[in-house]
Amino acid sequence: MDSHHSYSQVKGVSTGVSNLFIKSYVSSKTINKLIQVHDRIFCCIAGSLADAQAVTKMAKFQLSFHSIQMESPPLVKAAASIMRELCYNNKEELQAGFITAGWDRKKGPQIYVVSLGGMLLSQPFTIGGSGSTYIYGYVDAKFKPDMSLEEAIQFSTNALALAMGRDNVSGGVVHLVVITEAEVKHVVVPGNKLPKFHDE
Amino acid sequence: MCGLLPGVLHLLSSFKMSTALQFPASVSTLNNYNDLYPDWTQREVSTGTTIMAVEFDGGVVMGADSRTTTGAYIANRVTDKLTPIHERIFCCRSGSAADTQAIADAVTYQLGFHSIELDEAPLVQTAASLFRDMCYRYREELMAGIIVAGWDPRRGGQVHFSSCSQTRRRRSGSSERVCVCVCVQVYTVPVGGMMTRQPVSVGGSGSSYIYGYVDSNYRPAMSKEECLKFTAEALTLAMERDGSSGGVVRLAVISEQGVERQVILGNQLPKFSTV
């Protein structure tokens, strides 16, 4: 899930991976689903990991080429647009959804969601993946527009912990990436340090 | 609930039969929605829904939305899904409207008979067991998820070890944790026919969206007002996200004093700053 606030963004993703063809086998508990496609632009991936990795690899190449041609860092919207073109033109074969977020000079922090069929939407915050259904109520209730960085990190961690508590194919550790104009910070919250709720 | 509908359906289907009921080739394949052939003529009536029950000290709060759908058509937008089974035992119904109504009627009869035989108020666990027996025996035919909740007078105040939501320390000063078995209980009987007791339970299609909210906001030993607010907020959040839930929020509080019912209309629902 992603939330952005006045000067930066927090992207969070939980990292259980399950290979559906082997009937819900968890093949890795610690993979990082936050892929960097440019200095200040990241993608959260969901769905078929193979498809998502192929798409982000292609997008990373096209984005760096675009950025060299324009002689300036790319816009977040450009990155999201590239992902959308790839998803829409190959919608029959692909099964992956993305949240593209980052910081650029023109509009500051932004979040774009590219869904399964290739729709592109800009939102102040968003959630995705199989575990997201369980936290729609929580994020609707708790999200406030202009949160501080600490609040946003706490909000993301809580939401992800709740989703991991209910979704059997989400779990492991929580990866958070904070993207600001100045820097990109990667925070990892291991399972035993996650917030606990009443039934645990 | 849809008394006129079978008659209308009969007319429509007989009309269509005479003109060969076949979908034309132009029906869109992206989704099965076509204005000329609405899907409510083929879909079963469902209370795809959000239901919830929460125990508190002295009573139980039950809540439900009020939407009944046939496919994309809302057959009833003010449904009452909180059905009385006995004087102080209610059930929340979700799943197929016909199935849950039939089961609730059967259990009401059985429980009433049992209560007359015993000459005292029936236990909530008995009602839940009756639901469970029926839902499990006919699990292949039925599509019903039910939450049973209520109050029953236990014989004296029993004290025993169990995993209930309220705990009090023993007066003798020993440090064991002792559970006082309270008279209010919430049992959930989901699709398939399992039965389990929980301090708070959500069900129906809209419940997926509020698991996170309920997990984070529920605390044991809330007051009645806090439980009412918690239930109303959770149901509102689910109704905002789930297409099969909506309308008004119906609440019922069951305690030793009796049953209080209230309705929260659409414009009075709690508001959240959603995108």
XYZ file of C-alpha atoms in Angstrom, chain B residues 1-265:
265
model
C -39.837 -10.707 0.192
C -40.486 -10.614 -3.586
C -44.078 -11.783 -3.728
C -44.810 -10.190 -7.071
C -41.586 -11.269 -8.684
C -42.440 -14.936 -9.365
C -45.594 -13.822 -11.143
C -43.719 -11.291 -13.227
C -40.980 -13.815 -13.954
C -43.524 -16.344 -15.124
C -45.029 -13.836 -17.526
C -41.668 -12.723 -18.810
C -40.316 -16.212 -19.248
C -43.450 -17.390 -21.011
C -43.213 -14.406 -23.343
C -39.551 -15.071 -24.004
C -40.126 -18.796 -24.500
C -42.393 -18.041 -27.399
C -39.694 -15.934 -29.019
C -36.944 -18.525 -28.471
C -34.945 -17.607 -25.343
C -31.501 -17.422 -26.820
C -28.917 -14.725 -26.304
C -28.267 -12.829 -29.541
C -24.770 -12.908 -30.933
C -24.347 -9.223 -30.183
C -24.326 -9.733 -26.409
C -21.093 -8.269 -25.160
C -18.581 -10.795 -23.931
C -16.540 -8.401 -21.803
C -19.156 -8.613 -19.091
C -22.515 -10.287 -19.040
C -24.392 -7.033 -18.694
C -26.827 -6.194 -21.437
C -29.730 -3.799 -21.130
C -31.995 -5.920 -23.279
C -31.591 -9.041 -21.122
C -31.230 -7.949 -17.483
C -29.647 -10.541 -15.248
C -32.126 -10.245 -12.405
C -34.460 -12.538 -14.280
C -31.966 -15.383 -13.948
C -30.212 -14.760 -10.657
C -31.232 -16.070 -7.266
C -32.198 -13.681 -4.509
C -29.232 -13.259 -2.206
C -28.595 -11.409 1.002
C -24.954 -10.840 0.009
C -24.453 -8.699 2.993
C -22.532 -7.527 6.011
C -23.546 -8.822 9.433
C -21.863 -8.441 12.781
C -22.319 -9.230 16.447
C -20.286 -8.083 19.466
C -20.454 -9.249 23.075
C -20.225 -6.717 25.894
C -20.648 -7.010 29.625
C -24.338 -7.576 30.115
C -25.486 -7.877 26.532
C -24.770 -8.312 22.873
C -25.024 -5.859 19.979
C -26.050 -7.266 16.617
C -25.959 -5.317 13.383
C -26.703 -5.826 9.717
C -27.066 -3.836 6.506
C -30.373 -3.838 4.634
C -29.737 -4.803 1.016
C -31.101 -7.896 -0.766
C -29.985 -8.376 -4.347
C -30.963 -10.436 -7.376
C -27.853 -10.073 -9.466
C -27.425 -6.351 -10.041
C -30.968 -5.434 -8.992
C -31.639 -4.502 -5.385
C -34.773 -6.472 -4.595
C -35.216 -4.965 -1.146
C -33.282 -1.955 0.117
C -34.727 -1.987 3.625
C -34.434 -5.681 4.521
C -34.482 -6.794 8.122
C -31.780 -9.419 8.458
C -31.963 -9.614 12.242
C -34.480 -12.376 12.827
C -35.850 -13.302 16.256
C -35.508 -16.983 17.066
C -36.718 -16.699 20.617
C -37.462 -13.931 23.075
C -33.815 -13.103 23.742
C -32.067 -14.957 20.934
C -31.622 -13.421 17.498
C -29.817 -14.467 14.374
C -28.193 -12.455 11.579
C -28.690 -14.046 8.154
C -26.366 -13.959 5.159
C -26.221 -15.951 1.943
C -29.249 -17.112 -0.014
C -32.369 -15.317 1.233
C -34.620 -18.331 0.691
C -32.265 -20.765 2.438
C -31.729 -18.581 5.493
C -35.418 -17.812 5.892
C -36.299 -21.475 5.698
C -33.599 -22.467 8.201
C -34.563 -19.697 10.604
C -38.228 -20.731 10.482
C -37.335 -24.363 11.139
C -35.037 -23.503 14.051
C -37.607 -21.131 15.557
C -40.097 -23.952 15.597
C -37.668 -26.484 17.058
C -36.411 -24.090 19.703
C -39.916 -23.050 20.728
C -40.889 -26.677 21.140
C -37.738 -27.441 23.134
C -38.318 -24.440 25.375
C -41.892 -25.564 26.145
C -40.670 -29.072 26.956
C -38.027 -27.716 29.336
C -40.354 -25.062 30.714
C -37.581 -22.499 30.776
C -35.752 -20.122 28.433
C -33.509 -21.949 25.968
C -29.747 -21.521 25.872
C -28.096 -19.582 23.058
C -25.815 -22.557 22.563
C -28.860 -24.743 21.915
C -30.114 -22.374 19.217
C -26.654 -22.260 17.641
C -26.431 -26.052 17.722
C -29.762 -26.366 15.949
C -28.532 -24.010 13.215
C -25.307 -25.938 12.976
C -27.010 -29.305 12.689
C -29.196 -28.106 9.845
C -26.445 -26.207 8.014
C -24.054 -29.151 8.245
C -26.525 -31.881 7.330
C -27.693 -30.057 4.220
C -24.426 -28.322 3.425
C -24.484 -29.375 -0.244
C -27.891 -27.826 -0.834
C -27.672 -24.742 1.339
C -25.829 -21.453 1.066
C -26.190 -19.847 4.466
C -23.889 -18.040 6.872
C -25.525 -17.253 10.194
C -24.514 -15.463 13.383
C -26.552 -16.470 16.447
C -26.468 -14.242 19.513
C -28.481 -13.613 22.609
C -28.891 -13.780 26.336
C -29.833 -16.750 28.472
C -30.234 -17.105 32.260
C -27.524 -19.454 33.455
C -28.255 -21.431 36.599
C -26.579 -19.273 39.281
C -23.351 -17.539 38.340
C -21.076 -20.303 37.197
C -17.348 -19.879 37.446
C -15.174 -22.135 35.372
C -12.135 -22.082 33.153
C -12.980 -21.238 29.588
C -11.849 -18.897 26.902
C -14.463 -16.200 27.120
C -13.969 -12.524 26.578
C -14.306 -11.394 30.193
C -11.907 -12.338 32.954
C -11.877 -11.360 36.579
C -9.381 -12.044 39.279
C -10.361 -14.513 42.040
C -11.197 -12.728 45.282
C -9.017 -14.970 47.412
C -5.994 -13.177 46.000
C -4.508 -16.104 44.141
C -3.048 -15.113 40.836
C -4.924 -17.570 38.658
C -7.003 -16.136 35.890
C -10.598 -17.165 36.317
C -13.241 -16.692 33.670
C -16.756 -15.875 34.708
C -19.026 -17.433 32.147
C -21.342 -14.619 31.188
C -24.843 -15.093 29.936
C -24.343 -13.391 26.596
C -22.839 -15.299 23.754
C -22.178 -14.892 20.049
C -21.910 -18.019 17.932
C -21.037 -18.026 14.268
C -22.233 -20.741 11.890
C -20.598 -19.961 8.541
C -21.165 -21.683 5.184
C -20.360 -25.380 5.557
C -21.829 -25.845 8.994
C -19.045 -25.175 11.499
C -19.988 -23.576 14.816
C -17.721 -21.561 17.032
C -18.138 -19.041 19.808
C -16.374 -15.689 19.378
C -16.541 -12.410 21.303
C -16.923 -10.553 18.020
C -17.975 -11.999 14.712
C -18.495 -10.587 11.222
C -20.027 -12.324 8.252
C -21.356 -11.924 4.748
C -19.707 -10.728 1.550
C -18.908 -7.313 2.988
C -17.112 -8.753 5.971
C -13.827 -9.278 4.069
C -13.335 -5.521 3.867
C -13.623 -4.927 7.596
C -11.501 -7.704 9.080
C -8.619 -5.272 9.464
C -10.834 -2.608 11.022
C -12.446 -5.027 13.481
C -9.090 -6.592 14.425
C -7.608 -3.204 15.211
C -10.581 -1.548 16.900
C -12.103 -4.289 19.002
C -11.205 -4.281 22.689
C -12.620 -6.728 25.210
C -14.929 -5.207 27.858
C -16.336 -2.259 25.899
C -19.480 -0.512 27.090
C -22.812 -0.767 25.288
C -22.454 2.663 23.630
C -18.933 1.874 22.476
C -20.123 -1.413 20.988
C -22.973 0.314 19.173
C -20.596 2.898 17.731
C -18.051 0.231 16.779
C -20.694 -1.894 15.018
C -22.239 1.057 13.182
C -18.833 2.258 11.969
C -17.703 -1.179 10.839
C -20.940 -1.801 8.946
C -20.739 1.632 7.305
C -17.201 0.961 6.090
C -18.237 -2.396 4.654
C -21.307 -0.922 2.992
C -19.139 1.697 1.326
C -16.907 -0.902 -0.305
C -19.161 -3.906 -0.931
C -21.663 -3.658 -3.775
C -23.933 -6.260 -2.199
C -24.261 -4.354 1.088
C -25.960 -1.028 1.604
C -29.086 0.799 2.634
C -29.607 1.428 6.320
C -27.895 -0.065 9.352
C -30.139 -2.098 11.617
C -28.959 -2.651 15.186
C -30.346 -4.746 18.028
C -29.156 -4.835 21.640
C -30.076 -7.966 23.576
C -29.677 -8.074 27.338
C -31.464 -9.352 30.413
C -33.871 -6.413 30.163
C -35.003 -7.355 26.683
C -34.338 -6.354 23.094
C -33.873 -2.768 21.869
C -33.875 -2.217 18.121
C -32.708 0.817 16.225
C -32.206 1.920 12.655
C -29.541 4.294 11.393
C -30.669 5.865 8.127
